[in-house]
Amino acid sequence: MSAIAAPRLSLLHALLASLTLSAAALTAAVAPVRASATQAPAPDAARLPRPFPVLPVLPFSDPTTACALRFGASQEWAASPLAKPAQLLASCGTEAAAGNLDARAIYGQMMLFGYAMPPSDTGLAMLQQSAADGSRSAQRVVGSLYRDGTRVPKDYAAARRWLTLSADQGDGLAAELLGLMDYTGQGGAVDYASAYGEFVRAANHGSSHSASNAGQILFDGRAGVPRDVAGGVTWFIQGATRGDADGAFLLGMALLRGTGLKRDVQNAAGWINIAATRGHLEAHAVLADMYVAGAGVPRDEKKGFALMAYAASRGSVYAQRRLGELYAGGTGTARHLALARTWHRKAALEGDATARFQLAVEYRLGIGGPKDLDAAIGWMRGAAQAGLAAAQNDLGTMLQRGEGEPRNLDEARQWYQRASDQGLGIAAFNLASLADAGLGMPKDPALAFRLAHTGAERGDPQATLMIGRMLFTGDGVPVDKAQALVWYRKAADLGNVDGARQAGWQYMYGVGVPRDAVLGQRYLESAARAGNAQAQTILGLYLLERQADGGKDANHDAAETDGKAWLVKAVAQNFAPAYTAMGTVYSKGQGMPPDQPTAIKWFTRGAESNDLASQRVLCLAYANGTGVARNPELAQRWCRAAAQAGDLFAMRRLAVGIADTTPERDSSYWQWRIASRGDAVYQSMLGDSYDLGRGVPADFNAAVYWFRLAAEQGNVSAQSSLAWHLFTGLGSERNDREALAWANRAADTGSAAAMAMVGEAYLRGWGVPADVGVARGWLEKAAAAGSGEAASDLANLYEIGNGVPRNDALALGWHRKAAALGSNAGSIALALRAEAAGDVHALDGRSMQWLAVAADPGAMGTTSGSHASASNDATESGLASWAALSSLNEALQGDTLRQYEIGMRYLLGDGVMRDTALGDAWLQRAQAGFAAEPHHAMYADAVRTVEQRVSGALSADERERARRVAVNLLATVPSRAVGTGAYRS
């Protein structure tokens, strides 16, 4: 009994895993009529034999009984044609009861799947018993049930065990199923060698399809099975001659292609036709192609179309796609683009990559229906993911242009690369274009040239043109203008109009080759007459220059030699550079008097048409007032447009700001754009923006990242800033040694701030043993270079006599210089000295603010030190916050002047949130620190006076809170003798 139909292998699909056994197929093989489990039992069902409580002790096999013959070999004569299903069931039951293994296997299936009775699991028990008793057909059926999980849990190990028993008894179908399990990895790893062996065994047991399967593995070659095309064809012949449709088709295809045997198109057509008559759908489709092309059969497009329609309507995916192509081309039928799209959609939904690509093109261009870019890119992506090179390239193009999805240069590059890896010339050109422009990948002209050369070798005219351009400009390759012309002419010979334009321009102006105006003009006119707007623009400008020089070409009539007429033609095509050319003509007065207002109008049209040259011209013109009234807003507009198109000059103008019209967030954005290209100056500038929260949220980690990139390229400002961050541990883990290394590098190039940091490092022993003498040397250099903080540190050294003779007069001088250089520490020291001496009348307003002279601290003004301001302006606010953070950092490390400064900042809300109690607490901490240093008694007295003045303006609750906070600060924050590395608690 052949209860289980063997799955099929196909050359066009080659997916055995998708060919699985279904319970429906099993039942259909058992009987022509199936009783539903929900149907009422047959009238005589109650009289049908039931499973036996005790099976015969000695079962026997007899395949000649009526039941075995009818169901085992599909012989209808074994029973009366008028026999009803119930009668047939009863007959098989009787034979099974007599102990016939063949009948018992059949009867077990009848019961299990409900043949003329409700389905019953008792049939499974009968099948399993029959299998155990040695029925090879029962063993195969039980193995198949476990393989597919039909009425039993799926169990590949059990399936293999039963199928092996059956196959070992010579059952070809069981061997074929084992081969399929090995091929698809069911119940274990994929094992092509074992699958091949099982298929061979099945073929030797009479399975024609297994012969075809074995041939396909051998023909293609798999792991463990070396490729043997001739051997594979031998198996195809065996399968074909034994009646297997796949074998006939595979043999026909081998003959058609001349693979494994001599090519014989007519014989191929015969075998493919045999496969078609055996119901092979793909054979119908291939035969249809042969009729359309007249290959091996008389050409008959209508018959080819009919065969293709037959296969397509019955589910052949290949035929569905080809039918769409036949409709699109009007081959064998009337042209019908809408039906073409319909059939392409059917094939695409079934996974045909080429159909997906064709459907994507139809949606993209609006062929056969509405244009739909969303659908287009979806289908294009599907085709690309399936590995179709043309689709991968076109998907890259859509992503680069932003069609159907937002522009994504990085992903576009990846798809171009996949297509180029498959040998597609235009994809190599697209990759070369990205590399040349630095779009979606770092700019790499050398790589661009190599990629363009690859595309040119594959016959792509655009890549050929690109090689000429790169040789001409020396972009990624040494300049060779003569060789560039050779490539331009090659491109022109391939039908590329741009190649003709470039060759014409080079000949006309004698660039890199002897000048030949006639030949140049001939090339340009050829391109211009073909409608190339760029050629028209170049030719127009050239002729206008000649007209301005009084020249005239006698070989052309007046209309053709009129340069302005050619420009008008280009303008009529809305060619943006033509607007720029017209602006240039009017600006320079070429062939006409200069006319700046008209020139500006033309440049504006060009800029509005996204011509980068016009945008740049207007950016500069309005920013500088060149030929037009200065207008920062228009300058900002056109600079931004040019910058967005990638113009680096415009980006730089926006990064630093145009007057006061560039918002800080825009400046920081353009800083990022340029910094991302590796420009150290703008990386450092962006780091400053992150430090100050200027146009971006303050982010010290981001600042350190950009400072480090710039510092590694030698940017002095970034080196100094990076050193500061590493010394303070803000935005990065503190690292005194690395900080000192960066500070030294910056100091060696004259950075005052870096020299001050090196001096302070030696003073405090940061990353190096403390050495006051070396520290003083660096601080003096820094002060001479303009560092107010270094001057303040020197004042403190002389004030306490640390490493130098104590000299208060010299210390006072350094404090004054520090204050003059903008140091808040210097200003505070002078103010406190004046307070201690009772001589505050000579102080300026800025110094008076440090003494909190107003009764209400909130009524006092704000400091205006080098970095501080209470302005609402974002930049001033950022600077104030930065200065406050710096002073707080120094205060926490024990600097008493900075403790005093941060206290005043909290009192004033200068760079920090206003908190008068916290401010007073810091003043108390500073007073205690000064009091601990004998040479700072005057500062201690002055701070005590100021603190009392501040405390008197506080409420009782604020004073109590200030006291508690001060106690905590005294216990946790150290104090340091100013200008030394010694700490006191």
Short mmCIF file of N, CA and C in Angstrom, two decimals, residues 317-318 321-322 325 343-345 347-348 351-362 379-380 382-384 386-391:
data_model
loop_
_atom_site.label_atom_id
_atom_site.label_comp_id
_atom_site.label_asym_id
_atom_site.label_seq_id
_atom_site.Cartn_x
_atom_site.Cartn_y
_atom_site.Cartn_z
N VAL A 317 5.38 30.24 -9.78
CA VAL A 317 5.81 31.61 -9.51
C VAL A 317 6.63 32.16 -10.67
N TYR A 318 7.52 31.32 -11.21
CA TYR A 318 8.32 31.77 -12.36
C TYR A 318 7.40 32.15 -13.52
N ARG A 321 5.70 35.53 -13.01
CA ARG A 321 6.58 36.66 -13.32
C ARG A 321 6.76 36.82 -14.83
N ARG A 322 6.98 35.69 -15.51
CA ARG A 322 7.18 35.76 -16.96
C ARG A 322 5.92 36.20 -17.67
N GLU A 325 5.87 39.79 -17.67
CA GLU A 325 6.80 40.33 -18.66
C GLU A 325 6.21 40.25 -20.06
N TRP A 343 0.34 40.46 -12.41
CA TRP A 343 1.07 39.19 -12.36
C TRP A 343 2.42 39.34 -11.66
N HIS A 344 3.05 40.47 -11.82
CA HIS A 344 4.30 40.69 -11.10
C HIS A 344 4.04 40.70 -9.59
N ARG A 345 2.91 41.27 -9.19
CA ARG A 345 2.57 41.30 -7.76
C ARG A 345 2.35 39.87 -7.24
N ALA A 347 3.65 37.07 -8.35
CA ALA A 347 4.96 36.40 -8.23
C ALA A 347 5.77 36.99 -7.09
N ALA A 348 5.68 38.30 -6.93
CA ALA A 348 6.43 38.96 -5.86
C ALA A 348 5.96 38.49 -4.50
N GLY A 351 7.56 35.44 -3.44
CA GLY A 351 8.98 35.48 -3.15
C GLY A 351 9.92 35.58 -4.33
N ASP A 352 9.39 35.74 -5.55
CA ASP A 352 10.27 35.84 -6.72
C ASP A 352 11.00 37.19 -6.68
N ALA A 353 12.33 37.15 -6.57
CA ALA A 353 13.11 38.37 -6.41
C ALA A 353 13.02 39.28 -7.62
N THR A 354 13.10 38.69 -8.81
CA THR A 354 13.02 39.51 -10.02
C THR A 354 11.66 40.17 -10.14
N ALA A 355 10.61 39.45 -9.78
CA ALA A 355 9.27 40.03 -9.83
C ALA A 355 9.15 41.18 -8.82
N ARG A 356 9.75 41.02 -7.67
CA ARG A 356 9.74 42.12 -6.68
C ARG A 356 10.42 43.35 -7.25
N PHE A 357 11.53 43.14 -7.93
CA PHE A 357 12.25 44.26 -8.54
C PHE A 357 11.40 44.92 -9.62
N GLN A 358 10.80 44.10 -10.49
CA GLN A 358 9.97 44.66 -11.56
C GLN A 358 8.77 45.41 -10.99
N LEU A 359 8.17 44.86 -9.95
CA LEU A 359 7.03 45.53 -9.32
C LEU A 359 7.47 46.83 -8.68
N ALA A 360 8.64 46.82 -8.05
CA ALA A 360 9.16 48.05 -7.44
C ALA A 360 9.37 49.13 -8.49
N VAL A 361 9.91 48.74 -9.65
CA VAL A 361 10.11 49.71 -10.73
C VAL A 361 8.77 50.27 -11.21
N GLU A 362 7.78 49.39 -11.30
CA GLU A 362 6.46 49.83 -11.76
C GLU A 362 5.84 50.81 -10.77
N TRP A 379 9.08 46.93 -1.95
CA TRP A 379 9.35 45.81 -2.86
C TRP A 379 10.81 45.80 -3.29
N MET A 380 11.39 46.99 -3.47
CA MET A 380 12.81 47.05 -3.86
C MET A 380 13.68 46.45 -2.74
N GLY A 382 12.76 44.17 -0.62
CA GLY A 382 12.57 42.72 -0.63
C GLY A 382 13.41 42.04 -1.70
N ALA A 383 13.45 42.64 -2.90
CA ALA A 383 14.26 42.07 -3.97
C ALA A 383 15.74 42.16 -3.65
N ALA A 384 16.14 43.27 -3.04
CA ALA A 384 17.54 43.44 -2.67
C ALA A 384 17.95 42.43 -1.62
N ALA A 386 16.78 39.60 -1.22
CA ALA A 386 16.84 38.28 -1.84
C ALA A 386 18.10 38.09 -2.67
N GLY A 387 18.91 39.16 -2.81
CA GLY A 387 20.20 39.03 -3.47
C GLY A 387 20.26 39.51 -4.89
N LEU A 388 19.22 40.16 -5.41
CA LEU A 388 19.22 40.63 -6.79
C LEU A 388 20.07 41.91 -6.90
N ALA A 389 21.14 41.84 -7.69
CA ALA A 389 22.09 42.94 -7.75
C ALA A 389 21.46 44.24 -8.24
N ALA A 390 20.64 44.16 -9.29
CA ALA A 390 20.01 45.38 -9.82
C ALA A 390 19.13 46.04 -8.77
N ALA A 391 18.41 45.23 -7.99
CA ALA A 391 17.56 45.77 -6.93
C ALA A 391 18.40 46.37 -5.81
#
